[in-house]
XYZ file of C-alpha atoms in Angstrom:
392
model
C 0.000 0.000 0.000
C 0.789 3.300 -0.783
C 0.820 7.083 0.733
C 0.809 9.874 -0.329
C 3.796 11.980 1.374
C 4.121 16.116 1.465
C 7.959 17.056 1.144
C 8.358 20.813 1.366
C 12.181 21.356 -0.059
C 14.209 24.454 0.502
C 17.868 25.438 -0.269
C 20.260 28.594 0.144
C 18.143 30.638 2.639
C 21.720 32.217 3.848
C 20.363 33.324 7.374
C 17.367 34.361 6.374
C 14.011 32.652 7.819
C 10.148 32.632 7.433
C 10.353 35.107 10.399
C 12.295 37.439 8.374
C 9.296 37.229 5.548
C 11.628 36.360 2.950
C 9.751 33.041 2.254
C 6.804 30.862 4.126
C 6.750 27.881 5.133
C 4.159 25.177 3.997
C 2.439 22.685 6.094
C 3.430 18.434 4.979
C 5.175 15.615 6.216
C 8.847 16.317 5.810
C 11.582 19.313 5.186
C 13.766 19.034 3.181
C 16.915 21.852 3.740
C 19.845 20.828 0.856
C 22.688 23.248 2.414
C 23.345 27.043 2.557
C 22.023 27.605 6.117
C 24.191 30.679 6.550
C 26.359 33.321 4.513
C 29.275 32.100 6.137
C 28.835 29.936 8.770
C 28.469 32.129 12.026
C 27.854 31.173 15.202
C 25.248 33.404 15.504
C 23.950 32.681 11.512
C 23.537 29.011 12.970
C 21.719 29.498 15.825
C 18.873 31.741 13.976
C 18.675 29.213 11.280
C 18.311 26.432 13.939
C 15.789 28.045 15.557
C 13.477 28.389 13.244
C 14.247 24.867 11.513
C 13.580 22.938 15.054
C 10.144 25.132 15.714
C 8.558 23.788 12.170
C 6.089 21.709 12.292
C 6.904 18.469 10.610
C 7.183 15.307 11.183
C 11.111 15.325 9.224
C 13.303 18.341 8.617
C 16.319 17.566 6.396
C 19.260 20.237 5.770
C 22.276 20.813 3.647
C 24.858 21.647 6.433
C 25.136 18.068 6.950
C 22.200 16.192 6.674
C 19.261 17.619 9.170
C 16.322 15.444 9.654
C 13.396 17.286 12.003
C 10.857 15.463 13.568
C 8.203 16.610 16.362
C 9.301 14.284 18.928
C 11.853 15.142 21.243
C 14.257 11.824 21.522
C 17.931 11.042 22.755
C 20.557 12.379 20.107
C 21.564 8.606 18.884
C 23.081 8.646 15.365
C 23.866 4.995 15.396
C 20.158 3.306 15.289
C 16.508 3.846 14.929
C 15.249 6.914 16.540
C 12.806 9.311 16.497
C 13.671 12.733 15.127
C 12.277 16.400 13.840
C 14.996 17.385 11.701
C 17.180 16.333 8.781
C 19.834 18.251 7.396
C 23.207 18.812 5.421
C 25.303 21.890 4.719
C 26.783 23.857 1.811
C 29.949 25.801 0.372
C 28.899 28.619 2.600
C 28.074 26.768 5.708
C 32.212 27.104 6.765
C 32.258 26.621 10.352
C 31.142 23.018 9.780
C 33.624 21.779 7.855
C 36.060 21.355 10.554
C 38.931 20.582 8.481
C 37.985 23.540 6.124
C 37.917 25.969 8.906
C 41.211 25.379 10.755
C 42.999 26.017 7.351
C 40.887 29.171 5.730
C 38.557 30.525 8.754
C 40.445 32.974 9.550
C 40.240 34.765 6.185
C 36.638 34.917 6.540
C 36.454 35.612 10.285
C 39.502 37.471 11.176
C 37.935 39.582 14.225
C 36.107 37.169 15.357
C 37.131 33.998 14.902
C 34.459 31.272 15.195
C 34.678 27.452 17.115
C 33.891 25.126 14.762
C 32.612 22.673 17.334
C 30.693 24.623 19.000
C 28.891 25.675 15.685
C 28.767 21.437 14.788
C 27.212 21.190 18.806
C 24.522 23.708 17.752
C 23.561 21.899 14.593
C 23.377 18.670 16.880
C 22.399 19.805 19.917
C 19.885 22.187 19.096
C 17.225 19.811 19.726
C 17.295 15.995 20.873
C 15.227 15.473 17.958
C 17.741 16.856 14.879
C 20.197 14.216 13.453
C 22.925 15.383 11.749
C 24.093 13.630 8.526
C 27.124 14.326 5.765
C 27.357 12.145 2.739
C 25.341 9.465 4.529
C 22.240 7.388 4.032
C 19.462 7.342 6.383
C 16.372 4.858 6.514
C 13.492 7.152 6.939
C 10.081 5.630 8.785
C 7.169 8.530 9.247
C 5.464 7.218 12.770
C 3.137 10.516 13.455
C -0.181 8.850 14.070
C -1.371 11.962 12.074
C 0.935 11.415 9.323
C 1.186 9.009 6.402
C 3.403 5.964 8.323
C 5.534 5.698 4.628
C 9.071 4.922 4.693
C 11.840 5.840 2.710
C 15.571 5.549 2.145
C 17.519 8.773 1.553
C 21.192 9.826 0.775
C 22.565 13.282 1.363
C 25.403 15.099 0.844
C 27.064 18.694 1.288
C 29.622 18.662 -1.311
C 30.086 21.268 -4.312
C 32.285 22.728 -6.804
C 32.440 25.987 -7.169
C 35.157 29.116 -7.862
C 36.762 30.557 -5.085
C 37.385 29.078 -1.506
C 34.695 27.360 0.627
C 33.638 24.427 2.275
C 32.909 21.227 1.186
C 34.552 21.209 -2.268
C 35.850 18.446 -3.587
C 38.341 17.760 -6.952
C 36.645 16.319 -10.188
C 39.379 14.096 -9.882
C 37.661 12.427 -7.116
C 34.262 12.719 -8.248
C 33.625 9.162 -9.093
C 34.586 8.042 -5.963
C 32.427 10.416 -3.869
C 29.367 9.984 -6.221
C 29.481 6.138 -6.121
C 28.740 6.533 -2.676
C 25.211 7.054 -3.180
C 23.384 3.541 -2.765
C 21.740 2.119 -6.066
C 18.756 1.941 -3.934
C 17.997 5.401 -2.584
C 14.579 6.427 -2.846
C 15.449 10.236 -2.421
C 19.010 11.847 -2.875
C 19.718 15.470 -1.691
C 22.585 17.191 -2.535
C 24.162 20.669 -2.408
C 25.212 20.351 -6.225
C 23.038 20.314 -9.141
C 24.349 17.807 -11.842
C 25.104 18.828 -14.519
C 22.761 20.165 -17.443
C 19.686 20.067 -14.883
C 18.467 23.066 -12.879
C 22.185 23.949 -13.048
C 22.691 27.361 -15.204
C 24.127 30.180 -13.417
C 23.364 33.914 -14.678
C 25.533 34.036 -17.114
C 23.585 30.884 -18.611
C 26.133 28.380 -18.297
C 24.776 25.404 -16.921
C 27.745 24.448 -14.042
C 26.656 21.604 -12.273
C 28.247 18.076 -11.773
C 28.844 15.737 -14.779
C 29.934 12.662 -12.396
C 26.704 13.188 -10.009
C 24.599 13.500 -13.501
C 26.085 10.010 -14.193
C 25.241 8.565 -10.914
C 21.771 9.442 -10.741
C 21.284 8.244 -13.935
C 22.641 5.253 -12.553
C 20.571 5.437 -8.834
C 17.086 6.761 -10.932
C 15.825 8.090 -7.782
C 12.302 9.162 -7.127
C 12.949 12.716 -5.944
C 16.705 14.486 -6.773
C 16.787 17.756 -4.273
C 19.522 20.313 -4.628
C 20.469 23.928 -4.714
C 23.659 26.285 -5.053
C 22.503 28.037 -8.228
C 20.544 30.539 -7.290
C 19.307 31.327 -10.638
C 18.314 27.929 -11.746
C 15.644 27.051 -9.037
C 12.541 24.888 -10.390
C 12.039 21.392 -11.664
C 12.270 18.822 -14.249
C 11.102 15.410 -14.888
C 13.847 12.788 -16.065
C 12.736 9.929 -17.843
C 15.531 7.062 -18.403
C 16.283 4.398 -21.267
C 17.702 1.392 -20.329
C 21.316 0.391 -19.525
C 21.423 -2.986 -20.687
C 24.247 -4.125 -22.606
C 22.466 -4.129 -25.859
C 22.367 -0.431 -25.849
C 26.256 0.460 -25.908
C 26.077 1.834 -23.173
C 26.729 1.207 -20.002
C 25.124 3.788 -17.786
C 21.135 4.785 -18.134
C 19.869 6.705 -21.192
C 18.078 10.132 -20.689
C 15.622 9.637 -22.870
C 13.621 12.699 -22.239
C 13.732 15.748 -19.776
C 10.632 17.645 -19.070
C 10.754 21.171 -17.272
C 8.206 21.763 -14.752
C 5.951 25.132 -14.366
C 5.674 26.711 -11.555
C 3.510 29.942 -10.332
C 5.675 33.059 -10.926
C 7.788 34.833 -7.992
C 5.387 36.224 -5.830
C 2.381 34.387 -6.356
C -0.091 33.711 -3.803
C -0.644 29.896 -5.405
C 0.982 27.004 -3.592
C 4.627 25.901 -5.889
C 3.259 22.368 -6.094
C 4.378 18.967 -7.750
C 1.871 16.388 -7.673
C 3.685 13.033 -8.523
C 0.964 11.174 -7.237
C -1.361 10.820 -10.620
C -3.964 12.842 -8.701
C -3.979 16.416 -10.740
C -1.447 15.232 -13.434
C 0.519 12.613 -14.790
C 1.938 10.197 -12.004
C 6.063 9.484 -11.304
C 6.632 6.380 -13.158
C 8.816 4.684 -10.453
C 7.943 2.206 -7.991
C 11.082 0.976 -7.505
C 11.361 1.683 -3.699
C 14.318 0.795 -1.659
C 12.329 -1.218 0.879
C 12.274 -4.398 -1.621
C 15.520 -4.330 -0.401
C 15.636 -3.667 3.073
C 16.124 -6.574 5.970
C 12.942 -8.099 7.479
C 14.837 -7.075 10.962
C 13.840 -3.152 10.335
C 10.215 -4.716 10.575
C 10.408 -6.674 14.285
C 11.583 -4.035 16.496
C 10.554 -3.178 19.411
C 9.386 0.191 19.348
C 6.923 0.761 16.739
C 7.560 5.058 17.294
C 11.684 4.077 16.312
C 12.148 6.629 13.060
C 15.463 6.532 11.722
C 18.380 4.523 10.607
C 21.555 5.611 10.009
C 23.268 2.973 7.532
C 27.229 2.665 7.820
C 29.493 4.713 5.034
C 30.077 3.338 1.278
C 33.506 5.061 1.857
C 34.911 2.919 4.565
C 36.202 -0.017 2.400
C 39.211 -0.633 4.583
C 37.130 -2.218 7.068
C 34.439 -3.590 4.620
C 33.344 -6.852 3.852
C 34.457 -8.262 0.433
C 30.768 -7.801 -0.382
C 30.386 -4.556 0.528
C 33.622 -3.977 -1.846
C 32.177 -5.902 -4.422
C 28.547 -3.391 -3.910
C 31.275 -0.283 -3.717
C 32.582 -1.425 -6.916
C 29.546 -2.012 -8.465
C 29.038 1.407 -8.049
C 31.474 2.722 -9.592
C 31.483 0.635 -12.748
C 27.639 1.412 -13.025
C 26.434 -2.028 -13.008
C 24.529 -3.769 -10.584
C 25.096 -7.485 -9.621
C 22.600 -7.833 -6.775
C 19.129 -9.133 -8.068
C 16.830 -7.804 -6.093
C 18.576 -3.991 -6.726
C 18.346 -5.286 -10.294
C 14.526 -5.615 -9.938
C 14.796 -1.940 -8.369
C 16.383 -0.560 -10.827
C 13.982 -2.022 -13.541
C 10.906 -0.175 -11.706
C 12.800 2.998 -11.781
C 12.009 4.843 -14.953
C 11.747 8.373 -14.374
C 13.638 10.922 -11.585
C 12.061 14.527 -10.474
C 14.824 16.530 -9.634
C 14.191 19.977 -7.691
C 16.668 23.136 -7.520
C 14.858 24.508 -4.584
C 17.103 27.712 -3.776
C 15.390 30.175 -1.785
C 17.205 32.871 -2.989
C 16.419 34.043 -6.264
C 19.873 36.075 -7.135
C 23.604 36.035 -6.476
C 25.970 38.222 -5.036
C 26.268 41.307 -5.309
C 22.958 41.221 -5.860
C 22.563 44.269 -8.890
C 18.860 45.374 -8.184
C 18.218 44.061 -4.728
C 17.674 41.041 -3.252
C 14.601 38.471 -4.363
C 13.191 35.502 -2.715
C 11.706 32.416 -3.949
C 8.676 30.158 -1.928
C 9.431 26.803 -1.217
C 8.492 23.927 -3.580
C 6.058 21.227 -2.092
C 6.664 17.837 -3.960
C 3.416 14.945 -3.357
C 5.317 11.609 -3.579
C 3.546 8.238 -3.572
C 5.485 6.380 -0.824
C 5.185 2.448 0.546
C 3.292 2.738 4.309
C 5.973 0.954 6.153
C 3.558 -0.934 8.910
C 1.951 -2.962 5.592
C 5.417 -4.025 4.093
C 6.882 -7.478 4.798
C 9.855 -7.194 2.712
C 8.457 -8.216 -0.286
């Protein structure tokens, strides 16, 4: 059985908050933040944006910084097992004070009077509220327990990495793209990153699109339901990806885009709701099924809370200590193939991807004829209702 699930998804809201009045916030079931909490990364920055993230009223929050998932049930701060939660979130380029390594070698060039502590700006991210999790570049098993609330579950990846010009957090080398985007497990229902891929919801102002060519790959390769990301201000909105095949017989060896769609929304400053229905009610449906809890362990089904919300699955990047499995999965990965049947029946469900630049704000510095603000976009995703699932 199936649920419909409300995902409101923001992005680069750079300090600025519903409270300000630069955007407001929509009522559903999860929130999705993919990175740019702050302008860069203060102390203070942080604490507004937690604030208002922790008082929302969902049943999930996710951000950029990290990965912030926000729930409405205060729990223990456990990252290593179920839990309940009210936030999830990840950070971006901007959000410097939590990249620890970052800061210690550049922070002082961006906060030379007043030089920030990166852990206590990581403590306020994960601290803020026993019911925030904190995730970077890691996959979380999602399960919605509100009695109110849809009961679907979900698996999700998230990330805060970005390229970009100049010096900031979170960058990585194209170099080592491959490895960092094979990371992202073939079966993730919904994968939020700070980057845009490339040639989707990726143009800057000058028009040049600017996003990721390895993370285009690897989504083509994942086919997620829902793609969230952000960074390019100028590019915000939506498109629907539909994949070929990438069987053998077709030369190729990672998926076919066979067709991209760009989505309509209601202008800046419209009173209407920016909505994607991807449930088939008011429109044509998301034509993938393929959901990641085909593939999940019966033992996420027998424990022994039934209000236990979140998962936090162990790093693709740790192959020193992995199994020769889990290297053989890792490799997989990378080589774009998939050896595991039951991923393979996955992946043969998975036909089309929405992907969502959902930057709140509209322009870029320096900002040449003021500042403008974007609404959040509210995605409707048919989801499995994790209490009628057996596995199969």
């Amino acid at each position: 059985m199936q649920r419909k699930t409300r995902f409101v998804c923001v992005s680069d809201t750079h300090a600025h908050s519903p409270a300000d009045g630069c955007f407001k916030l929509p009522a559903g079931d999860v929130l999705i933040h993919a990175g740019d909490l702050t302008k860069q990364g203060s102390l203070s920055e942080l604490r507004r944006t937690m604030d208002w993230i922790c008082k929302a009223d969902f049943e999930v929050c996710m951000n950029e910084t990290g990965l912030i998932v926000s729930v409405v049930r205060p729990v223990k701060h456990v990252i290593t097992e179920m839990m309940n939660f009210s936030a999830l979130f990840l950070p971006g380029n901007h959000d410097i004070t939590l990249d620890a390594d970052f800061y210690a070698k550049h922070g002082s060039s961006f906060h030379w009077q007043n030089t920030q502590d990166p852990n206590e700006c990581i403590q306020v991210v994960t601290r803020s509220s026993p019911s925030v999790v904190f995730l970077q570049h890691q996959t979380a098993i999602v399960r919605l327990t509100r009695a109110t609330g849809p009961r679907t579950i979900f698996k999700i990846f998230g990330s805060p990495f970005s390229q970009f010009k100049g010096n900031w957090a979170f960058g990585y080398d194209s170099a080592d793209a491959r490895a960092l985007w094979s990371q992202i497990p073939h079966d993730a229902d919904i994968v939020v990153t700070h980057t845009p891929p490339y040639s989707h919801c990726d143009r800057n102002a000058d028009g040049h699109p600017v996003g990721c060519k390895v993370l285009r790959m690897a989504l083509g390769n994942v086919k997620p339901l829902l793609a969230v990301c952000g960074h390019i201000h100028e590019s915000r909105g939506y498109e629907r990806i539909r994949w070929g095949s990438s069987s053998p017989g077709n030369g190729n060896q990672h998926p076919l885009e066979l067709q991209t769609t760009p989505g309509t929304l209601p202008p800046m400053g419209s009173k209407k709701q920016n909505l994607i229905d991807l449930t088939g009610k008011k429109g044509e449906g998301l034509d993938n099924d393929g959901f990641a809890i085909r593939n999940v362990p019966g033992v996420l089904f027998s424990l022994e809370s039934p209000s236990q919300s979140i998962l936090i699955l162990p790093s693709a990047s740790s192959q020193s200590s992995a199994s020769p499995d889990d290297k053989d999965e890792v490799q997989s990965r990378q080589n774009g193939c998939i050896n595991n049947p039951m991923q393979q029946e996955i992946q043969s469900r998975r036909r089309e991807t929405c992907l969502v630049n959902a930057a709140i704000m509209a322009t870029s510095w320096p900002f040449k004829g003021g500042k403008r603000f974007n609404a959040p976009i509210v995605v409707d995703l048919n989801l499995p209702v994790w209490g009628e699932v057996n596995g199969g």
